[in-house]
Structures are given as C-alpha cells and as structure tokens.
mmCIF file of C-alpha atoms in Angstrom:
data_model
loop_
_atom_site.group_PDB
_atom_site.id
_atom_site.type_symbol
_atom_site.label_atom_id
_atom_site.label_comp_id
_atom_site.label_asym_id
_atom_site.label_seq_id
_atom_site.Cartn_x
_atom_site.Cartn_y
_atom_site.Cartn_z
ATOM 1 C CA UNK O 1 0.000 0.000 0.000
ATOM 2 C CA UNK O 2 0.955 3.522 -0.856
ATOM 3 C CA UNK O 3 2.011 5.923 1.817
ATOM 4 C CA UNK O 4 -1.011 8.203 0.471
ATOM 5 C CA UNK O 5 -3.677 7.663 -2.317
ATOM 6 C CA UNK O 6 -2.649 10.358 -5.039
ATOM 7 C CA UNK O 7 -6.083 11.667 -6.103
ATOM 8 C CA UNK O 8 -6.272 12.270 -10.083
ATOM 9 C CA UNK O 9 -9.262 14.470 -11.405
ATOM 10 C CA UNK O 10 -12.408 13.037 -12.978
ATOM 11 C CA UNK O 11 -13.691 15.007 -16.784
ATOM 12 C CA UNK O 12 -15.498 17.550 -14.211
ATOM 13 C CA UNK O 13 -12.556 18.383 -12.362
ATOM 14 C CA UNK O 14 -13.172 16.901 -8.915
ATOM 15 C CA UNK O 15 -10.773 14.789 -7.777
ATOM 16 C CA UNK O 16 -10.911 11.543 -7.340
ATOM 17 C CA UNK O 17 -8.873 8.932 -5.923
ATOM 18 C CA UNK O 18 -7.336 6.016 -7.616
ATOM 19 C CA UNK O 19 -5.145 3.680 -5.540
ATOM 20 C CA UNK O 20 -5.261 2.719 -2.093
ATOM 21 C CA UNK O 21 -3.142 4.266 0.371
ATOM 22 C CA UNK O 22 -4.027 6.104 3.669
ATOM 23 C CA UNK O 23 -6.223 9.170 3.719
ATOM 24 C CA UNK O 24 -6.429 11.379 6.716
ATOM 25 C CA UNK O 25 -9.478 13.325 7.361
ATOM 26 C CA UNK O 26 -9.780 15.423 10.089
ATOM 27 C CA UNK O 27 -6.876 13.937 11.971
ATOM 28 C CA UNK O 28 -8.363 10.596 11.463
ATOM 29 C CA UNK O 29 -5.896 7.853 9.420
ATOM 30 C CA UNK O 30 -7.883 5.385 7.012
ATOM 31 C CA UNK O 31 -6.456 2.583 5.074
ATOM 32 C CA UNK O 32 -8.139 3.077 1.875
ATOM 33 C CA UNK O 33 -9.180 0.491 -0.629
ATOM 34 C CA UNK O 34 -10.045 0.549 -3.727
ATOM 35 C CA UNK O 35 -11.806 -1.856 -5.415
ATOM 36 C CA UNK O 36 -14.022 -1.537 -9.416
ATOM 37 C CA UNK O 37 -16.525 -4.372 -8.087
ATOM 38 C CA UNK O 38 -17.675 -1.719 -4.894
ATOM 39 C CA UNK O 39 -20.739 0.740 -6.250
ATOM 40 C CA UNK O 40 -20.852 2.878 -2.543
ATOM 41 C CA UNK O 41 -18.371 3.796 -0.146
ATOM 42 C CA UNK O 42 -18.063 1.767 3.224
ATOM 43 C CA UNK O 43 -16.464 1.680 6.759
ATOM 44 C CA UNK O 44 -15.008 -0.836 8.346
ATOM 45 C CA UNK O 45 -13.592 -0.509 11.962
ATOM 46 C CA UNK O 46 -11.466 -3.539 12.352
ATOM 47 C CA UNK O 47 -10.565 -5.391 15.772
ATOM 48 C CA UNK O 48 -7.273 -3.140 16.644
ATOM 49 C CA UNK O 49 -9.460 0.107 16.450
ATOM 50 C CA UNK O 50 -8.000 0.864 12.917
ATOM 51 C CA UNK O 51 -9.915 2.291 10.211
ATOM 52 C CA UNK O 52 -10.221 0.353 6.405
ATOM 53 C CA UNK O 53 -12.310 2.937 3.441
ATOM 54 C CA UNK O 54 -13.455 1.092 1.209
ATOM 55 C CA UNK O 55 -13.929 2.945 -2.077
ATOM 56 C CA UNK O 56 -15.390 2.626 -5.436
ATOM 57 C CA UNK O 57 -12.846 3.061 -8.205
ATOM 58 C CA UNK O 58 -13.153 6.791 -9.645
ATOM 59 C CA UNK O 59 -14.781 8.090 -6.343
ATOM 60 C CA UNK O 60 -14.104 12.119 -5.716
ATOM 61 C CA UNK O 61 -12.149 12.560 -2.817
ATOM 62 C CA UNK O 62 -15.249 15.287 -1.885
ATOM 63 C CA UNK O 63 -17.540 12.560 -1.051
ATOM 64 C CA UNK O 64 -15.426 10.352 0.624
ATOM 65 C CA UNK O 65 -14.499 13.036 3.312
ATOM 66 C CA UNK O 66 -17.979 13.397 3.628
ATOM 67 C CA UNK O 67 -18.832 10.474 4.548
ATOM 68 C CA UNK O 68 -16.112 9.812 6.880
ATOM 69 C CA UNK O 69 -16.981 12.999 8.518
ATOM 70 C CA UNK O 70 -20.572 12.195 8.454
ATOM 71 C CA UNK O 71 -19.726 8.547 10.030
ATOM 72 C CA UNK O 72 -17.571 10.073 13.016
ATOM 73 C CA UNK O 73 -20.451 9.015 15.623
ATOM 74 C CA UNK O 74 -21.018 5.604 14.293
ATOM 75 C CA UNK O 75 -16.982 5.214 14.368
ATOM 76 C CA UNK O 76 -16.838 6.297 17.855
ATOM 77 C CA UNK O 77 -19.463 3.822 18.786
ATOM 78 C CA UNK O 78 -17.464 1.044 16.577
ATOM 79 C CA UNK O 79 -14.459 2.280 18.551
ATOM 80 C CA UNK O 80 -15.248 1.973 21.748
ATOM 81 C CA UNK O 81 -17.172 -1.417 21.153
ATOM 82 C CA UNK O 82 -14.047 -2.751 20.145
ATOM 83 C CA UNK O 83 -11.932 -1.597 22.777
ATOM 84 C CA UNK O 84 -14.152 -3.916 24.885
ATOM 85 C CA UNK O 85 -14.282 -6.739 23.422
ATOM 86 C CA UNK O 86 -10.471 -6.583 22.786
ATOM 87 C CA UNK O 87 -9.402 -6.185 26.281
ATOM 88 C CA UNK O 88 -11.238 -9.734 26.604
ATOM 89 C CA UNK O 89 -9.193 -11.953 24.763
ATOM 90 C CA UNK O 90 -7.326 -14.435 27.147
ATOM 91 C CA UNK O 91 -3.686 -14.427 28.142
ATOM 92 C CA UNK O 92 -2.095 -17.731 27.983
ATOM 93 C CA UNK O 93 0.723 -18.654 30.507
ATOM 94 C CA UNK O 94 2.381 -22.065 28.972
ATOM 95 C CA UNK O 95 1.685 -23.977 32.081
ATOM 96 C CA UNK O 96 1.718 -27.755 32.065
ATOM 97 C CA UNK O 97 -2.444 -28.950 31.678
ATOM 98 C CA UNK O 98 -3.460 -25.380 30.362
ATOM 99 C CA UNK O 99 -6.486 -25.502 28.201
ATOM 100 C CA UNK O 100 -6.109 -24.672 23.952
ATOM 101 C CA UNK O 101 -8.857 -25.466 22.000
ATOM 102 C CA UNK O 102 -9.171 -26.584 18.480
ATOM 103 C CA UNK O 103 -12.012 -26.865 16.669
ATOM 104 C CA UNK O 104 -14.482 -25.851 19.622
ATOM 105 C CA UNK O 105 -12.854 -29.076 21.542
ATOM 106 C CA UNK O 106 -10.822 -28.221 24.696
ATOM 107 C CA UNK O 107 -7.161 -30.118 24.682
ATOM 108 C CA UNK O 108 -4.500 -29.624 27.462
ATOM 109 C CA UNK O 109 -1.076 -28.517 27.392
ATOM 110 C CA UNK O 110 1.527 -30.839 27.787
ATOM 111 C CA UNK O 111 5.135 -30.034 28.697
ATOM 112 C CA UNK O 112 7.876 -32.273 28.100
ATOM 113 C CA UNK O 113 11.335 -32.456 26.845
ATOM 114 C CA UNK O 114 11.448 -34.020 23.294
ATOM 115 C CA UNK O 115 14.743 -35.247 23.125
ATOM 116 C CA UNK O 116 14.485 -37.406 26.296
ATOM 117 C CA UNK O 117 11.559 -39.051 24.547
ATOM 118 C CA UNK O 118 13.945 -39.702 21.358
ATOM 119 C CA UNK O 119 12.469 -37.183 18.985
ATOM 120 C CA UNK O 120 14.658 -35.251 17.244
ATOM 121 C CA UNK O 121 14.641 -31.452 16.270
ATOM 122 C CA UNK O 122 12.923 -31.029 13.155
ATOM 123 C CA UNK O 123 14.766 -29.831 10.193
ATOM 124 C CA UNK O 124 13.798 -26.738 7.912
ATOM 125 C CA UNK O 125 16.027 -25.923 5.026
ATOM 126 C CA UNK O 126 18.903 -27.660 6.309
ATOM 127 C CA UNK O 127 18.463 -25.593 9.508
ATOM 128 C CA UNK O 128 17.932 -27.009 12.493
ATOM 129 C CA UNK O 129 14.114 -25.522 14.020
ATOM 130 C CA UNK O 130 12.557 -25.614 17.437
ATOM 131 C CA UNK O 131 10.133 -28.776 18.045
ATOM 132 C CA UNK O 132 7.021 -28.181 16.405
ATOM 133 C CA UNK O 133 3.832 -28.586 18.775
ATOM 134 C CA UNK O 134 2.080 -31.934 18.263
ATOM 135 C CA UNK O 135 -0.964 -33.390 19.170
ATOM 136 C CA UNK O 136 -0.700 -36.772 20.701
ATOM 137 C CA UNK O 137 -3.333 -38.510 22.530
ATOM 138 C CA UNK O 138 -5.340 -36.024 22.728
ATOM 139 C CA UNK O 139 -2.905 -33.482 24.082
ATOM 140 C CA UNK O 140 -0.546 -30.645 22.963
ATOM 141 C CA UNK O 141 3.212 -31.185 22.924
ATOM 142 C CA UNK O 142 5.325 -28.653 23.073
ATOM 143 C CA UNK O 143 9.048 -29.106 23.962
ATOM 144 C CA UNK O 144 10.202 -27.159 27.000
ATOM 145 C CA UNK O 145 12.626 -25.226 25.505
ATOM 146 C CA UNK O 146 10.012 -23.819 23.343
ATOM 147 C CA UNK O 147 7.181 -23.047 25.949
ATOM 148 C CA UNK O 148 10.214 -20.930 27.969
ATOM 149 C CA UNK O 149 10.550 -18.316 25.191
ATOM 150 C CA UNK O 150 7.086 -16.557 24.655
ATOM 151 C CA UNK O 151 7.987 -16.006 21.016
ATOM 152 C CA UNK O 152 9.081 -19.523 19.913
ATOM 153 C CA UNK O 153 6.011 -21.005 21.996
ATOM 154 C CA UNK O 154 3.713 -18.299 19.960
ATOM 155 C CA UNK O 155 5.233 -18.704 16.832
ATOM 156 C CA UNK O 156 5.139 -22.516 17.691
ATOM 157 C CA UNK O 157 1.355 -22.896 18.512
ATOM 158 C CA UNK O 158 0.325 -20.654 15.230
ATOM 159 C CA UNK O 159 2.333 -23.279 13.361
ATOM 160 C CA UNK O 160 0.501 -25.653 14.599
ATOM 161 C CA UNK O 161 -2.979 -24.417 14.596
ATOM 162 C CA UNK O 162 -2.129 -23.329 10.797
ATOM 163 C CA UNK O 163 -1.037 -26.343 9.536
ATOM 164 C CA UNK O 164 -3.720 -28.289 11.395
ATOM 165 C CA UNK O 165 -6.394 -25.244 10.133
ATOM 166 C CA UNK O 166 -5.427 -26.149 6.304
ATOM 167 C CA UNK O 167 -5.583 -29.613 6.387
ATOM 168 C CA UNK O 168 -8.941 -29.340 7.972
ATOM 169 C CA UNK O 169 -10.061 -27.356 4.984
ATOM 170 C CA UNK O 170 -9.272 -29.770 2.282
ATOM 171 C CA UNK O 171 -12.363 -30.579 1.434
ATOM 172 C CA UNK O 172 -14.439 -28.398 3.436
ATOM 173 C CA UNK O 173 -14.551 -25.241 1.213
ATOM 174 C CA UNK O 174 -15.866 -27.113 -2.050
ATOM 175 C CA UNK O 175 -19.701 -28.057 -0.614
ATOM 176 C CA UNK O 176 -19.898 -24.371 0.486
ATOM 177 C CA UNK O 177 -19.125 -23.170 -2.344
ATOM 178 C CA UNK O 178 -21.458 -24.920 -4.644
ATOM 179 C CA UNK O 179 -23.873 -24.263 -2.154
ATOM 180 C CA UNK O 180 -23.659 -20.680 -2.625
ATOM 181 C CA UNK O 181 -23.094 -21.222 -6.143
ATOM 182 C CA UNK O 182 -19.437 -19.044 -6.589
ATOM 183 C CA UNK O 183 -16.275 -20.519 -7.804
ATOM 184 C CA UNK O 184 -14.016 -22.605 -5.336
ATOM 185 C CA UNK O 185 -11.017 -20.180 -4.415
ATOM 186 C CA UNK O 186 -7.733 -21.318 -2.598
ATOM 187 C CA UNK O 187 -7.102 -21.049 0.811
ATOM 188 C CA UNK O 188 -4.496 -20.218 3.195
ATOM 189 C CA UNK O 189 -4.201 -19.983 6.685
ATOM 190 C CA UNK O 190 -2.075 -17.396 8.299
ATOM 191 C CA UNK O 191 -1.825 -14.714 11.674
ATOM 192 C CA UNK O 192 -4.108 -11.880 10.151
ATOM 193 C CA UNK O 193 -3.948 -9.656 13.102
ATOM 194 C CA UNK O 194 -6.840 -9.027 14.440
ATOM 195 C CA UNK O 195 -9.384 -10.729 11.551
ATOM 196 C CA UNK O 196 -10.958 -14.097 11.195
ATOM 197 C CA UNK O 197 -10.875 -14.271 7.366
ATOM 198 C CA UNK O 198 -10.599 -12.008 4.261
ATOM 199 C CA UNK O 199 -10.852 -12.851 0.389
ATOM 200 C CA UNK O 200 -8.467 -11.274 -2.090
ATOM 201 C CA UNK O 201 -9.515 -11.726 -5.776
ATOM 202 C CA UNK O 202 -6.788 -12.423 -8.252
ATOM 203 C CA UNK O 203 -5.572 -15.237 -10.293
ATOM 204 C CA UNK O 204 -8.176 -18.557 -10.910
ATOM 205 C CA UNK O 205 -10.737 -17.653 -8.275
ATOM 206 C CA UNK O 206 -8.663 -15.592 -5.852
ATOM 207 C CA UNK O 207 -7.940 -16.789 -2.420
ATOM 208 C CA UNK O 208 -9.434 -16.963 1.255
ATOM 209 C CA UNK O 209 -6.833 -16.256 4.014
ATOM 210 C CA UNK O 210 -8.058 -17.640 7.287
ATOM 211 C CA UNK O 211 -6.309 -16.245 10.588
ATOM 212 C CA UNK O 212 -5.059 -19.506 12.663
ATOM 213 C CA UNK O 213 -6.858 -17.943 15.571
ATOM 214 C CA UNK O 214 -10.048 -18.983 13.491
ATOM 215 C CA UNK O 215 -9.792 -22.904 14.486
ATOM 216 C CA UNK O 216 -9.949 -22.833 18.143
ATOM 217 C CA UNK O 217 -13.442 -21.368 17.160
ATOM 218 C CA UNK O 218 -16.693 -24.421 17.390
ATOM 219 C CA UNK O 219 -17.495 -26.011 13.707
ATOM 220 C CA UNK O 220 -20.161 -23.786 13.583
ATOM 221 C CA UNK O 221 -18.570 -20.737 13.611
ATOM 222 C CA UNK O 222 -15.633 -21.468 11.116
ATOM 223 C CA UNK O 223 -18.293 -22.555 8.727
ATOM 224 C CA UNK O 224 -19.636 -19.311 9.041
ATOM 225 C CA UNK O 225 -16.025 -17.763 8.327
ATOM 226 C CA UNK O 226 -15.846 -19.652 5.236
ATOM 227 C CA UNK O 227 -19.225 -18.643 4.367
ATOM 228 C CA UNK O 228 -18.750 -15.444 5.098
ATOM 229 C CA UNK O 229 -15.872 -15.007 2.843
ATOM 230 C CA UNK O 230 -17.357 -17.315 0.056
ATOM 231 C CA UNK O 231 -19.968 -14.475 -0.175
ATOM 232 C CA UNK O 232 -17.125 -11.675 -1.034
ATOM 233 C CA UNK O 233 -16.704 -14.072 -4.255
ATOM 234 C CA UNK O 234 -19.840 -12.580 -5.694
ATOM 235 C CA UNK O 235 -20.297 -9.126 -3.525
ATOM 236 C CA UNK O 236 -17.844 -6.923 -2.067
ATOM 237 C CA UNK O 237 -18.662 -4.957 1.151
ATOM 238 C CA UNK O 238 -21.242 -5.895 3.633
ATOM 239 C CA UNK O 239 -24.875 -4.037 1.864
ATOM 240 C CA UNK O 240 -28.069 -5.540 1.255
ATOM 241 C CA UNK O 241 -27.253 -8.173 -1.337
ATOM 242 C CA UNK O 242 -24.336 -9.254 0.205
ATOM 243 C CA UNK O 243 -26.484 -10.381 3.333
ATOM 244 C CA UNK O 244 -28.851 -11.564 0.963
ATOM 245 C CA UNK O 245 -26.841 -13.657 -0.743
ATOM 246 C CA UNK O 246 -25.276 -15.152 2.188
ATOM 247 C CA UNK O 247 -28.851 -15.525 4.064
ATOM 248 C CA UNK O 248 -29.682 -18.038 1.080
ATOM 249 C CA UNK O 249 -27.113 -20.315 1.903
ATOM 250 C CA UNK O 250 -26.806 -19.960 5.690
ATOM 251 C CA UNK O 251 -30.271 -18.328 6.860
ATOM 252 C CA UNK O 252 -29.328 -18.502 10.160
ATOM 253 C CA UNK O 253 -26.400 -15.981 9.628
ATOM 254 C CA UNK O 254 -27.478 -12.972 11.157
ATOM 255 C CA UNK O 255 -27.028 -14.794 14.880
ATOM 256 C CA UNK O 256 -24.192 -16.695 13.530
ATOM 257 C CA UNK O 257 -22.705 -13.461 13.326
ATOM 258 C CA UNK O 258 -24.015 -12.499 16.520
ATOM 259 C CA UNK O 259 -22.281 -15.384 18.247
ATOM 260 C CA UNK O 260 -19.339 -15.161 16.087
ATOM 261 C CA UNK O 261 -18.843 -11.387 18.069
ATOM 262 C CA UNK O 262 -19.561 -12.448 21.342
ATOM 263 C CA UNK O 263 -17.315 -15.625 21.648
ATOM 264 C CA UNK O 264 -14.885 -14.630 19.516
ATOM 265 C CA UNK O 265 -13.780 -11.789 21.792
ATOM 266 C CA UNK O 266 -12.406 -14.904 24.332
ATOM 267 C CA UNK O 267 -10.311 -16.499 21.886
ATOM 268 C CA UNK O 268 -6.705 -16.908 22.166
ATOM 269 C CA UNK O 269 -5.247 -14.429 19.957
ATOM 270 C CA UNK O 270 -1.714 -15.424 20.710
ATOM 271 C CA UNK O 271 -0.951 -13.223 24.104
ATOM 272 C CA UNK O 272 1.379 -14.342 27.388
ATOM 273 C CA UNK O 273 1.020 -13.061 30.772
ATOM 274 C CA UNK O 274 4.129 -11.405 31.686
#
C-alpha cells in the first residue's frame, strides 16, 4: 500500500482517488481500498481500532471526506465497542495442563522435553528448528525449551494451529461453495492480526486467508467464516445483497454473526502473561 492515495481528477474536475493508500481526514488515518466491483463507499472498523475505506474506483475525494466525517459518531461507537471486546481476549501462561482449544474441543497442554523421549529437532532448510507442537493422545506437545521463550512457543502454537487449520479445509470449502453457487477459491491460513478471514480476488478464483486464531473457534462458527468469505466471491462490502446472498445459503447468519462477536472476543489471539 501507498504511503497516500494520489487523487487524479475526474472530466469535471473533482478529484478523485485512484489507488489505495491512507487518507487522513480530520486527523483521522484510514487505510483506503479501492476496489471496481464496490458501487458505494463503506467503513469498516477492524478489531485493533483501525480504520479500512473502502472505495469505489473513480470516487471524488469530496464525497469520501464526507462520509467519513458524516460517520464520526457511528466510528466512535465502533471504537469503543471494540476496545471492549479486545481487552477480553485471554492471556495464555504455557503452564503444564493449560487448556487450547481446536475446533471448539478443549485439549490440554503438555510439557515435556522431546529429546528425552527420542524425537529429534525437526529440520527446515537444512536448519535445524525448534520442536514443532504436536498433538498426541489427545494433548498438545510442546518441547520445554520452546514453551520458555514466549515467542518460539507463539510462533510454535500458530504453526501448529495453521497447519492443522489447512488440512482441515481440504475438502471443506468445495460443498460451500457450490452451495452458494461461486467458484471454489484457494485457501491459506495465516496470523491476520486481528481478523478471522478475508478474500483477495486475483488469479483462478482468488484466495481466502483464514487467521489460525479462526480454528480454536466451534465447527459452527468457522463454517460461518468460510461462508462469510465465500460471499465476497460474488459481492464486495457488507450491503443488502451481500447479506442476501449469504442468508440463502446460511439463513441462520445474522445470529451466527451475533455469536461469532460475542465468543470470539475470548479467543486466544496469541498473548502471554508477563
């Protein structure tokens, strides 16, 4: 992303922008983006408080700071609604028998030291890499040299939950897809900050990135992720046919969602106590 969307001039003379960047109105900072699919201008206030504009292509920069100004209650609101349920999410400490879920399911941390139980490092690249965590028997390895370094035990348990996340999904995106009649798009699981899921269009049928946060959530709730993304296939932003489109395939979305905000603010988002 640019450092600033340069704004060009429409065959009227207004300006208008046309790339994304960040736009500050009023002191306010806003990622913009830009996108030919979007017909009206939207706001989203993501889960760190920041602020995404998401603009039709050719839109004069005159309307858009209208309607961010015009928004600056319903931002505040957003704001501070977010603040709250942020300050919810969980610390972890890495204690032997703490609780990670997967899936909805609840599985306990075990703490041992791999190579008195014969298993060797593993090997990236040639490179020798911290254990990976495992799940065995129906709990959570993780070696101890690992769970001592914050870090390595985060980076570690994303790993995990990512590579566990994608295989999980082989398989699972296809029915949802046909059931909402769009085209199946690749996925990949990753730390998104503070989102469950977005969709970037591009080559074949674009790709859905799913945070690894995502899969501690219940079945339910991932499906809705995926569905929720699936949707973007078709529509971009969150208007009226967007929600109708979805509500044909998942009816029950509107408390999905619902749900979706109210647990979600107690899942582990990779935090230690310190």
């Amino acid at each position: 992303m640019s450092p600033r969307p340069e704004p060009s001039e429409d065959h009227l003379g207004e300006p208008v922008l046309t790339e994304d960047g960040v736009l500050v109105v009023d002191g306010r900072e806003l990622s913009v983006r830009i996108s030919a699919r979007r017909r009206r201008v939207g706001l989203t206030v993501e889960r760190d408080r920041s602020l995404t504009l998401h603009v039709p292509r050719g839109c004069e920069l005159r309307r858009v700071k209208e309607f961010v100004r015009g928004s600056s209650a319903w931002i505040e609101d957003k704001t501070r609604l977010s603040e709250e349920r942020r300050q919810l999410h969980p610390v972890r400490t890495l204690r032997d028998g703490e609780i990670h879920r997967y899936l909805g399911r609840d599985y306990r941390l075990l703490v041992v030291v791999e190579e008195e139980a014969g298993k060797a490092p593993l090997q990236w690249g040639g490179d020798v890499a911290v254990p990976r965590v495992r799940l065995v028997a129906g709990r959570l390895r993780m070696d101890r040299s690992v769970a001592a370094d914050p870090g390595l035990a985060r980076e570690a348990l994303a790993d995990w939950y990512s590579r566990a996340g994608q295989r999980w999904m082989r398989g699972r995106l296809q029915p949802w897809a046909a059931r909402m009649d769009v085209p199946e798009p690749a996925v990949r699981v990753r730390d998104l900050g503070h989102r469950w899921g977005s969709y970037r269009s591009g080559p074949g049928n674009g790709v859905i990135l799913l945070h690894w946060a995502t899969f501690q959530l219940p079945i339910h709730l991932v499906d809705y992720v995926i569905s929720h993304e699936l949707a973007h296939v078709r529509v971009s932003g969150h208007g009226p046919e967007y929600w109708r489109l979805l509500g044909r395939a998942l009816p029950e979305c509107r408390h999905l969602k619902a749900e979706l905000d109210e647990l979600g603010r107690r899942v582990w988002m990779g935090d230690f106590s310190r």
